[in-house]
mmCIF file of C-alpha atoms and ligand atoms in Angstrom:
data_model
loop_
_atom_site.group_PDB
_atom_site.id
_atom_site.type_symbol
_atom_site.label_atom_id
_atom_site.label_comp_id
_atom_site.label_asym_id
_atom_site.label_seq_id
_atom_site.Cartn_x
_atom_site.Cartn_y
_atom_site.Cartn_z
ATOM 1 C CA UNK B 5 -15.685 -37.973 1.347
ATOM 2 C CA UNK B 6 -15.067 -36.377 -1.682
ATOM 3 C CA UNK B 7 -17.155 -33.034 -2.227
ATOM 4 C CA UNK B 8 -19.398 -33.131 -5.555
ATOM 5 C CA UNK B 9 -19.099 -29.731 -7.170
ATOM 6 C CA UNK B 10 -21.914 -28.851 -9.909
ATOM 7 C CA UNK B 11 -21.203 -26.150 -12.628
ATOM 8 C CA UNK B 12 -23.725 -24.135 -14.008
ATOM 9 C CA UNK B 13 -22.638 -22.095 -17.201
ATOM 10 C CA UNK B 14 -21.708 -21.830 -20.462
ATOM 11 C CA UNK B 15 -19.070 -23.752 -22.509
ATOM 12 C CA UNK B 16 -15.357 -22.600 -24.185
ATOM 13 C CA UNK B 17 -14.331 -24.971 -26.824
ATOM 14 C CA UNK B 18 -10.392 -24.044 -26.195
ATOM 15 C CA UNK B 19 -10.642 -25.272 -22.594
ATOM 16 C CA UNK B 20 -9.711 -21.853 -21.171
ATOM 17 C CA UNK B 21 -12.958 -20.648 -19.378
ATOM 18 C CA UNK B 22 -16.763 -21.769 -18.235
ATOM 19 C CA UNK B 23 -17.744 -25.341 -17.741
ATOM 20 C CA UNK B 24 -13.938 -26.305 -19.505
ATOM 21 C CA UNK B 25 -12.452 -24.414 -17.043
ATOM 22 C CA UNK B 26 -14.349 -25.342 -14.009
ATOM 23 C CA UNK B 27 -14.171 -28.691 -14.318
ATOM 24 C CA UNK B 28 -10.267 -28.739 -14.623
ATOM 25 C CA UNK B 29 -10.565 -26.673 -10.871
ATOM 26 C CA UNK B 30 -12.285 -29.216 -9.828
ATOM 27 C CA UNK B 31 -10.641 -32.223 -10.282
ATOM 28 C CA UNK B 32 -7.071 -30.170 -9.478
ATOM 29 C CA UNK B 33 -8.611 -29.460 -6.063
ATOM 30 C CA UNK B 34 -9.873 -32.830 -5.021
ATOM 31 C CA UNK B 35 -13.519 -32.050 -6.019
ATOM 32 C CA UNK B 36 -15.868 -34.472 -8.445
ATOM 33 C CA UNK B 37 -17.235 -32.277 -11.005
ATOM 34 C CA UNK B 38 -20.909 -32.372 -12.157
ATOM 35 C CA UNK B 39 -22.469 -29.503 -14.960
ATOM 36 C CA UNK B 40 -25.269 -27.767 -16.169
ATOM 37 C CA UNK B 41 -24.677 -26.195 -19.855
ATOM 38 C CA UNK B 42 -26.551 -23.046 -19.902
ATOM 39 C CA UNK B 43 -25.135 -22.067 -23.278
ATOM 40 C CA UNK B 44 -22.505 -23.080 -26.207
ATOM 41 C CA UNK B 45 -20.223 -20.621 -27.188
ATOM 42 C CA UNK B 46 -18.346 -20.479 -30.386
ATOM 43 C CA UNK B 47 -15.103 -19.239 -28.510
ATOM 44 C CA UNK B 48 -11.610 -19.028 -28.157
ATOM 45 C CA UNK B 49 -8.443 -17.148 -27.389
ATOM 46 C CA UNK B 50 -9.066 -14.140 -29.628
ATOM 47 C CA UNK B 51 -12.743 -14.095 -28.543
ATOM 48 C CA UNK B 52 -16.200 -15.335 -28.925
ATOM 49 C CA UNK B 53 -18.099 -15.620 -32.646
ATOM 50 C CA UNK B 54 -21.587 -17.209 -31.539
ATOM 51 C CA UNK B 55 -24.122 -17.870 -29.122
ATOM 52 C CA UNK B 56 -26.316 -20.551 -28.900
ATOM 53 C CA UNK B 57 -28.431 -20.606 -25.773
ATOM 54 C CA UNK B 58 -29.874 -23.707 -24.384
ATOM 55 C CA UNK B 59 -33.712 -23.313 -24.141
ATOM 56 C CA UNK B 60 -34.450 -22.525 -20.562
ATOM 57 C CA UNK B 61 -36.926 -25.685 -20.662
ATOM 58 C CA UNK B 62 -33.920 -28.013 -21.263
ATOM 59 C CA UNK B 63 -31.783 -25.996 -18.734
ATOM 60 C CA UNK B 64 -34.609 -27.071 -15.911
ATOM 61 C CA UNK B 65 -34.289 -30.191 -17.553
ATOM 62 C CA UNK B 66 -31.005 -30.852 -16.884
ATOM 63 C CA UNK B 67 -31.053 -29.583 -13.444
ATOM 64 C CA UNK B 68 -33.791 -32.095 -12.333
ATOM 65 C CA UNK B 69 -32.502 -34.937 -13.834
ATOM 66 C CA UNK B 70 -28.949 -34.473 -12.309
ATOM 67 C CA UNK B 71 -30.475 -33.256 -8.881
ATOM 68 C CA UNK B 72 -32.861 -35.807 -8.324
ATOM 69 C CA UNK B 73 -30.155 -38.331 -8.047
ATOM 70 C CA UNK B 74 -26.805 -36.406 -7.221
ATOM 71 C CA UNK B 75 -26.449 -34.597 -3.882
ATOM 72 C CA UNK B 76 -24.201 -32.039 -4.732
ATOM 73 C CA UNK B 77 -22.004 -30.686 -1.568
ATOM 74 C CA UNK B 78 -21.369 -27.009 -3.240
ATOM 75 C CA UNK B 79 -22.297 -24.802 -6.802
ATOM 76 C CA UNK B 80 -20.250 -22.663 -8.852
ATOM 77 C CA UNK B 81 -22.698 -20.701 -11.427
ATOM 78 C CA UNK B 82 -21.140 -18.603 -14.716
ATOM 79 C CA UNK B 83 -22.505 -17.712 -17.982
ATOM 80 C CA UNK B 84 -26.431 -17.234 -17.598
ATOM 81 C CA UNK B 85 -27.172 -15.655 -20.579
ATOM 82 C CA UNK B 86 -30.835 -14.502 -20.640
ATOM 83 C CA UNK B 87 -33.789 -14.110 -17.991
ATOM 84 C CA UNK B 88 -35.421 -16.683 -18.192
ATOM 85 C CA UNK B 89 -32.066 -18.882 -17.429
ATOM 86 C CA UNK B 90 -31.495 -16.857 -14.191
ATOM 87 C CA UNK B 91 -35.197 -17.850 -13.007
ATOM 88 C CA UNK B 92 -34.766 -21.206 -14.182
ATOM 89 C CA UNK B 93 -31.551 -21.421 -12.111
ATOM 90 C CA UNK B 94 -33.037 -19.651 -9.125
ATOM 91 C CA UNK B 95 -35.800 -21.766 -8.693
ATOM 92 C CA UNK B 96 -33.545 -24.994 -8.878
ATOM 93 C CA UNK B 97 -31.500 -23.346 -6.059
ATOM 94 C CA UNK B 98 -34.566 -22.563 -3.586
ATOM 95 C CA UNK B 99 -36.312 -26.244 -4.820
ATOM 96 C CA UNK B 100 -33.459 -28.677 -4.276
ATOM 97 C CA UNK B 101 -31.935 -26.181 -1.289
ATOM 98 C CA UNK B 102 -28.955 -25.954 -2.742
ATOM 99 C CA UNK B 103 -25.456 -25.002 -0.523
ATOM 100 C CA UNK B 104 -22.628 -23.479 -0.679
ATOM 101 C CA UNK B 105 -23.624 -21.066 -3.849
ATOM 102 C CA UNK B 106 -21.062 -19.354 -5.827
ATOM 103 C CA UNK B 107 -22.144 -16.733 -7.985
ATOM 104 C CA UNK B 108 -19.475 -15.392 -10.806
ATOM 105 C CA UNK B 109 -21.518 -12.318 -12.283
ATOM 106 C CA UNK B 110 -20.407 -13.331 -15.766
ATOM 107 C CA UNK B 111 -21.508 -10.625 -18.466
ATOM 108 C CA UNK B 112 -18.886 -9.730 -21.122
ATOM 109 C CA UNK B 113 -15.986 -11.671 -22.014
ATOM 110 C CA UNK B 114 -12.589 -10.406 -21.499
ATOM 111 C CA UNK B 115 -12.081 -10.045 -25.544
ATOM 112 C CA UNK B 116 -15.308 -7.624 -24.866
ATOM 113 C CA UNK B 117 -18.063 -10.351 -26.121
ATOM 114 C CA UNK B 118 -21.503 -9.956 -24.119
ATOM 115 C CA UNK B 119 -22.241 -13.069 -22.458
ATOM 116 C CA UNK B 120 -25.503 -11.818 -20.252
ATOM 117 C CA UNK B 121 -28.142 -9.959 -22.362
ATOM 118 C CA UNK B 122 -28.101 -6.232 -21.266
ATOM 119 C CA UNK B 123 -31.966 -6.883 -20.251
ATOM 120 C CA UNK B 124 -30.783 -9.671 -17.962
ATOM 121 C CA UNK B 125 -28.629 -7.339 -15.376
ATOM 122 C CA UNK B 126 -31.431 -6.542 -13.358
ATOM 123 C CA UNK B 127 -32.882 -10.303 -12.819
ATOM 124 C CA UNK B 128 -29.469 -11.146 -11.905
ATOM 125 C CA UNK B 129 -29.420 -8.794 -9.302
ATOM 126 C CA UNK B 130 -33.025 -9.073 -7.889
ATOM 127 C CA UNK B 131 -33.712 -12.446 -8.390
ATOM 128 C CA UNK B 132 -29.933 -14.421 -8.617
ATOM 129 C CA UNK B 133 -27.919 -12.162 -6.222
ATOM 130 C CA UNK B 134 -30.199 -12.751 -2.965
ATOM 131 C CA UNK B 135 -29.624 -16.308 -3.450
ATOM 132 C CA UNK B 136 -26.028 -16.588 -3.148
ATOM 133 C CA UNK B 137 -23.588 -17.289 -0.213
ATOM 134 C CA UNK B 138 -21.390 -15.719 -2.499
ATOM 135 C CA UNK B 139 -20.615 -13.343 -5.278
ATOM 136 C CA UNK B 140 -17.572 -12.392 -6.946
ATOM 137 C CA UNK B 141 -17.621 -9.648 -9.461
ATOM 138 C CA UNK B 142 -14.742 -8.206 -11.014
ATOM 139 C CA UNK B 143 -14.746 -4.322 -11.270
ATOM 140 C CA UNK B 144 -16.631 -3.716 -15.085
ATOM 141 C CA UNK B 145 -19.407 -5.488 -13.140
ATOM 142 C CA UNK B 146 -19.953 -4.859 -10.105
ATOM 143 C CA UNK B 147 -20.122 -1.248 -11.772
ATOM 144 C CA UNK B 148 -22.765 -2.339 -13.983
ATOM 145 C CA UNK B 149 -24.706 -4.300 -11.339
ATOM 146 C CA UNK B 150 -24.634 -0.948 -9.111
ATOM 147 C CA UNK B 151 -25.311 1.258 -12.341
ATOM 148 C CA UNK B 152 -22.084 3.740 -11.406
ATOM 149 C CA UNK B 153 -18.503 4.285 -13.062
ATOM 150 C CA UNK B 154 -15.912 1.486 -12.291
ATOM 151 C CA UNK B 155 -13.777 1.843 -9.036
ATOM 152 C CA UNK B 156 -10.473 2.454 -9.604
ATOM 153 C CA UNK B 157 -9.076 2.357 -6.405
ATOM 154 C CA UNK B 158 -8.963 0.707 -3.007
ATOM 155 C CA UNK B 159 -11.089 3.246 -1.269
ATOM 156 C CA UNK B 160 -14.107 3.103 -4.130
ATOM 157 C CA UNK B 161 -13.451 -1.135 -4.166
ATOM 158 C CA UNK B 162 -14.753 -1.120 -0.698
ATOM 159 C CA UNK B 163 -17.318 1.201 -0.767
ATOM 160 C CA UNK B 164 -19.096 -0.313 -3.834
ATOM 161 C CA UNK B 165 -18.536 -4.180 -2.080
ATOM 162 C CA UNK B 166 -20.689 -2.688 0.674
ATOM 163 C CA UNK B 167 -23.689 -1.715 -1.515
ATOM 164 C CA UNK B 168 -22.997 -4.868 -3.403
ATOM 165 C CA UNK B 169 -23.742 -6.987 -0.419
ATOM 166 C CA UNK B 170 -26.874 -4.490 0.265
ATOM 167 C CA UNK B 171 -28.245 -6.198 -2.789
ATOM 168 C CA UNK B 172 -28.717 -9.687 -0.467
ATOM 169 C CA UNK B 173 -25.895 -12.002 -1.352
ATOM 170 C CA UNK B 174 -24.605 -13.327 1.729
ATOM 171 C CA UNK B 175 -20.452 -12.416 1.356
ATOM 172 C CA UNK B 176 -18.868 -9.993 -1.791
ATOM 173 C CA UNK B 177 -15.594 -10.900 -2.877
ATOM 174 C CA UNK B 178 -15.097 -8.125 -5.097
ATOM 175 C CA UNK B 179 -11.768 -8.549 -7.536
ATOM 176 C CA UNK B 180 -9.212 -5.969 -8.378
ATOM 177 C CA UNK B 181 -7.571 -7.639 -11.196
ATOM 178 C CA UNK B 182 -8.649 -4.953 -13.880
ATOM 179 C CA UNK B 183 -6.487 -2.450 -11.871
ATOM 180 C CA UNK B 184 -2.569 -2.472 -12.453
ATOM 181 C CA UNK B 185 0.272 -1.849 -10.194
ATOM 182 C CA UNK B 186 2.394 -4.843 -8.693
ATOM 183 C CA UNK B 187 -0.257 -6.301 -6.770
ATOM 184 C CA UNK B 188 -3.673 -7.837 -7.318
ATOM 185 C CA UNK B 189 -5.621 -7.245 -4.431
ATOM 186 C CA UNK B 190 -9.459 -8.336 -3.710
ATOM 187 C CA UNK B 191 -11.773 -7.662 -0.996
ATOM 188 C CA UNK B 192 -14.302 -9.990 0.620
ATOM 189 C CA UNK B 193 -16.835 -8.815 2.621
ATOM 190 C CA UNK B 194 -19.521 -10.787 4.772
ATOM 191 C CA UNK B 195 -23.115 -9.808 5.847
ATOM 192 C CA UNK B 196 -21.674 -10.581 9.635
ATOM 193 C CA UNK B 197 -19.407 -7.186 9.096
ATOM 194 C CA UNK B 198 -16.226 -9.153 8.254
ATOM 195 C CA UNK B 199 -13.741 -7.498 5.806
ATOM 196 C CA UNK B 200 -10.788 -9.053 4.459
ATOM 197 C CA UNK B 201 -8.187 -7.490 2.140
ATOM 198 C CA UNK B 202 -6.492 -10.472 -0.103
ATOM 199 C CA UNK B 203 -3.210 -9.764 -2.307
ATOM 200 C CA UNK B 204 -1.055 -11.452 -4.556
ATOM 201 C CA UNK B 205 1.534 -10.742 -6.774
ATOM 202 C CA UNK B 206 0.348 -9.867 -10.327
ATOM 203 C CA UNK B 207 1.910 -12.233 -12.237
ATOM 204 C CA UNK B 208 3.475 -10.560 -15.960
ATOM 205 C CA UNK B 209 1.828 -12.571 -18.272
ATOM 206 C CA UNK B 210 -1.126 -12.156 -21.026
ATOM 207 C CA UNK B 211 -2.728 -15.664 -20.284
ATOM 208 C CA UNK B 212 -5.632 -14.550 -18.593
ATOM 209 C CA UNK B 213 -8.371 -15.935 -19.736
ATOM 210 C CA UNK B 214 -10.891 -17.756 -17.508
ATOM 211 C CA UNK B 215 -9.065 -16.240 -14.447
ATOM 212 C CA UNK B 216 -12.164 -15.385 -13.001
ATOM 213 C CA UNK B 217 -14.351 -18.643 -14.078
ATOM 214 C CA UNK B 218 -10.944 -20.848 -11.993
ATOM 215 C CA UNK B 219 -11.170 -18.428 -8.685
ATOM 216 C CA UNK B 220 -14.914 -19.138 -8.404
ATOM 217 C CA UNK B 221 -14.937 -22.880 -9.087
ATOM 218 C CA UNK B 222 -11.796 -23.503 -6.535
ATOM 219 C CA UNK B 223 -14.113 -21.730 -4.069
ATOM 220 C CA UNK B 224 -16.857 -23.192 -4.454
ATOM 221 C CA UNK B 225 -14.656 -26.739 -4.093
ATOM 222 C CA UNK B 226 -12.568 -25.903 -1.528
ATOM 223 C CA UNK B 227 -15.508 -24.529 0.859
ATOM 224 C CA UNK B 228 -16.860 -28.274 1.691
ATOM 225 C CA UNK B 229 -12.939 -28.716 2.652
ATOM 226 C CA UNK B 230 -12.393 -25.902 4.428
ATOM 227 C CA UNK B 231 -13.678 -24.872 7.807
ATOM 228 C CA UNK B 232 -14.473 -21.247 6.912
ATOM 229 C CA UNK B 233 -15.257 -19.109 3.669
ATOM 230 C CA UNK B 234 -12.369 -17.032 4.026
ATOM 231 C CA UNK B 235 -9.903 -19.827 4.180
ATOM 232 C CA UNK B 236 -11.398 -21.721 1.155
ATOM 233 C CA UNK B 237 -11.227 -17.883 -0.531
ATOM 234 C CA UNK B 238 -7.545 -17.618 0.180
ATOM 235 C CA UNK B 239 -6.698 -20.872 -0.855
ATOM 236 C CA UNK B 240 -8.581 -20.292 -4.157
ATOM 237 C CA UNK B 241 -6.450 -17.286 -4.702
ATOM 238 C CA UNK B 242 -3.472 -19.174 -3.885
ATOM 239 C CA UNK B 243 -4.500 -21.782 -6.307
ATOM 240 C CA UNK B 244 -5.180 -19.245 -9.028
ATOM 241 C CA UNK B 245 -2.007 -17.193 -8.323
ATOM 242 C CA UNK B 246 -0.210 -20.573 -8.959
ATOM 243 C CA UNK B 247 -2.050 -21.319 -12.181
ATOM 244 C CA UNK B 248 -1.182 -17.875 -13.310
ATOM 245 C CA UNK B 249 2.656 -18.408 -12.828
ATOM 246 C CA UNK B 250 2.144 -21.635 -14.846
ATOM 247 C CA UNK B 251 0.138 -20.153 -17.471
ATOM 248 C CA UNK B 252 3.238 -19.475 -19.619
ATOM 249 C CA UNK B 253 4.235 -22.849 -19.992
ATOM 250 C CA UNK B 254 1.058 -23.083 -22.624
ATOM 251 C CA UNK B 255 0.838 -22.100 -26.108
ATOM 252 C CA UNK B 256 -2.833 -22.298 -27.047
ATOM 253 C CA UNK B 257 -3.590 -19.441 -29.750
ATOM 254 C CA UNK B 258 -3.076 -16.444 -30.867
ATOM 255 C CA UNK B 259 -4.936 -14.552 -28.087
ATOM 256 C CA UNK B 260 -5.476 -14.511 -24.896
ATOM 257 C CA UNK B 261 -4.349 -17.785 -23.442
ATOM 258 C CA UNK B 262 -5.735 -19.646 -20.568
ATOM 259 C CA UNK B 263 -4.192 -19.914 -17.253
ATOM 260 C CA UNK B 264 -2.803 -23.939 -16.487
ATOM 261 C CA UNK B 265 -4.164 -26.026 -13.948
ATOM 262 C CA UNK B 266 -0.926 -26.890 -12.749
ATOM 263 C CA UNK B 267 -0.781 -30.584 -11.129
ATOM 264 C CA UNK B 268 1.223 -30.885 -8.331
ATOM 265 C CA UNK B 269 1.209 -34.227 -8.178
ATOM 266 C CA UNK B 270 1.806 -35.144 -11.128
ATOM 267 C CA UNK B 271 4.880 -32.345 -11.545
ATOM 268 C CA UNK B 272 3.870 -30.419 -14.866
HETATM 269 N N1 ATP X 4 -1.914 -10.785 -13.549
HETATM 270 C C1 ATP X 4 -2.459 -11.241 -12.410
HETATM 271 N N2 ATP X 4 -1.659 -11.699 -11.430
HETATM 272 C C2 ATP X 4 -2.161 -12.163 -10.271
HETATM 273 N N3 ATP X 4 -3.487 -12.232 -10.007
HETATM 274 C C3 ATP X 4 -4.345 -11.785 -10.956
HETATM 275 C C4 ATP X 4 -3.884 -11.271 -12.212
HETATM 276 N N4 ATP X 4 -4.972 -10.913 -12.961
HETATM 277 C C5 ATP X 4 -6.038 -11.214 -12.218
HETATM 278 N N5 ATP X 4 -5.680 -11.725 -11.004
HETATM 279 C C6 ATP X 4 -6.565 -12.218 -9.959
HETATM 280 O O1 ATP X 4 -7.427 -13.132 -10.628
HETATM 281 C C7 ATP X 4 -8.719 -13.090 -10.059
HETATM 282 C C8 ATP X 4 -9.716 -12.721 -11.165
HETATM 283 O O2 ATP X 4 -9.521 -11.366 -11.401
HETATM 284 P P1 ATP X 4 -10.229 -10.434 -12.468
HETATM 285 O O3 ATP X 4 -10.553 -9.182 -11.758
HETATM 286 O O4 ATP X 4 -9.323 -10.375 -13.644
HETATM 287 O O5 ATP X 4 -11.546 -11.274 -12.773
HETATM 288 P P2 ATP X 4 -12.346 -11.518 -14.087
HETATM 289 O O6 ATP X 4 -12.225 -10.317 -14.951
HETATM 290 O O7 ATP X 4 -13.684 -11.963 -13.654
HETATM 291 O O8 ATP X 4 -11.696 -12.732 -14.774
HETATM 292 P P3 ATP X 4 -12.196 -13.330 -16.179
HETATM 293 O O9 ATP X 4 -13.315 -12.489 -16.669
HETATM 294 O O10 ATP X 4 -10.958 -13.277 -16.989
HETATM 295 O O11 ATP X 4 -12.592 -14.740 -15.975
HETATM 296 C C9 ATP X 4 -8.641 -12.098 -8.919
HETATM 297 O O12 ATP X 4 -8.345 -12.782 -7.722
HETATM 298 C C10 ATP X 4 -7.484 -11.195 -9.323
HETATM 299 O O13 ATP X 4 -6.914 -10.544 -8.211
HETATM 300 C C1 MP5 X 5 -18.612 -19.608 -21.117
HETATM 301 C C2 MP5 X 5 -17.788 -18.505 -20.569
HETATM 302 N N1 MP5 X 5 -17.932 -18.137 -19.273
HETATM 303 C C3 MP5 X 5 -17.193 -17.126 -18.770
HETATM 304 C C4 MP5 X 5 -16.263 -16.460 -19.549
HETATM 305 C C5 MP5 X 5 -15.467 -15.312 -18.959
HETATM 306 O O1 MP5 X 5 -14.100 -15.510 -18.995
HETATM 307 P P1 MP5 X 5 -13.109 -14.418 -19.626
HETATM 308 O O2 MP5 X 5 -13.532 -13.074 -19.118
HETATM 309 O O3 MP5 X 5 -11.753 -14.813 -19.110
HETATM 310 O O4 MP5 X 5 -13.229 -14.514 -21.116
HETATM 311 C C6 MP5 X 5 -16.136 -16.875 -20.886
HETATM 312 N N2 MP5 X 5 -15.266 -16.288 -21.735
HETATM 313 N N3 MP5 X 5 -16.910 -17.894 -21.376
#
């Protein structure tokens, strides 16, 4: 059976990241893709120019309408934007028992935009973070969700994973692309002790945007096809590594460009 995947985030009109983004992981990875907008962002390669949440009302809205009819087999949620989103989104989660929870921490945009009010952080972490089978912050915030300096090495990755994971979330995959040498390494840690070290090649290119919204949507589909966490997280890094190399054969805009979803099947 094909696994139904449901988004929950925000949107980027040049395809590159949130719900765009997600959905194109989705479908590449033999997933049917379902969504929740949380917000509409004026956005693109050179960065974001608006913000338009979607009343949290209309958020619940949409999640009851879709979930009293669609069983959805995993979740991959972004963009949140304010408070009263996060509870919104919570409560949907413990109502309609929702599995196989993927939590990207999503708070500023790579071009530096804010995409989670600063008075949001700490209902993401006390209300949101408990809830999930899995987060995956990349360094700038798991710093900000621990309230210390960014880790800029192996040694602090690690240590600040393990207080991550004190916060409730049931695994931490913690990513070290913001660091640079030839390697982009990650570490995923489980509540059952498990730690896993995860590298690939850093690929030269500038197309990064939305690296991080692809990772945690080809989790969150590969995990109903997958007989453990940690082999739908590697295969989610292979996957992204691969749209990474790829990423070069697009030219959208004059900034940052998004990585490519690269079809295997159908060869470009
Ligand atoms: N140049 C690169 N080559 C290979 N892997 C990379 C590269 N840059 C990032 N990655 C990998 O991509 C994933 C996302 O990493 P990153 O730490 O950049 O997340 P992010 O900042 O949340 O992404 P974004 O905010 O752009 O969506 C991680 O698995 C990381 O190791
Ligand atoms: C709606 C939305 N969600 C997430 C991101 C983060 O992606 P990036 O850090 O690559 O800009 C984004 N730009 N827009």
């Amino acid at each position: 059976m094909i696994p139904t995947i449901l988004s929950i985030a925000g949107t980027d009109p040049s395809g590159g990241a949130g719900i765009q983004a997600d959905l194109k992981a989705f479908s590449a990875l033999g997933g049917y893709g379902t969504t929740v907008i949380t917000a509409l962002v004026a956005q693109t390669t050179t960065g974001v120019s608006e913000v338009h949440d979607v009343p949290p009302e209309f958020v619940r809205s949409q999640l009851d309408t879709l979930l009293t009819d669609v069983r959805v087999d995993a979740v991959k949620i972004g963009m949140l934007s304010s408070t009263e989103i996060i509870e919104v989104v919570a409560a949907a989660i413990d109502t309609y028992r929702l599995p196989n929870v993927v939590v990207d921490p999503v708070m500023v945009a790579k071009s530096g935009d804010r995409l989670l009010a600063a008075d949001a952080v700490e209902a993401l972490r006390t209300v949101l973070l408990p809830r999930a089978d899995l987060i995956t912050p990349n360094l700038p915030e798991a710093a900000d969700l621990l309230g210390e300096e960014e880790a800029t090495d192996l040694d602090r990755m690690r240590d600040q994973a393990e207080r991550l994971l004190a916060l409730g979330p049931r695994r931490v995959l913690l990513k070290g692309g913001h660091l640079s040498g030839p390697t982009s390494t990650d570490l995923l840690l489980s509540a059952d002790g498990d730690v896993e070290t995860l590298t690939a090649d850093r690929v030269n290119t500038t197309n990064t945007h939305g690296t991080g919204c692809t990772l945690s949507s080809a989790i969150a589909t590969l995990r109903p096809q997958r007989p453990t966490w940690s082999q739908a997280v590697r295969d989610a890094k292979d996957y992204l590594t691969e749209a990474l190399r790829h990423a070069d054969k697009l030219d959208i805009g004059k900034g940052k460009g998004p990585v490519h979803h690269f079809h295997a099947w159908w060869g470009n």
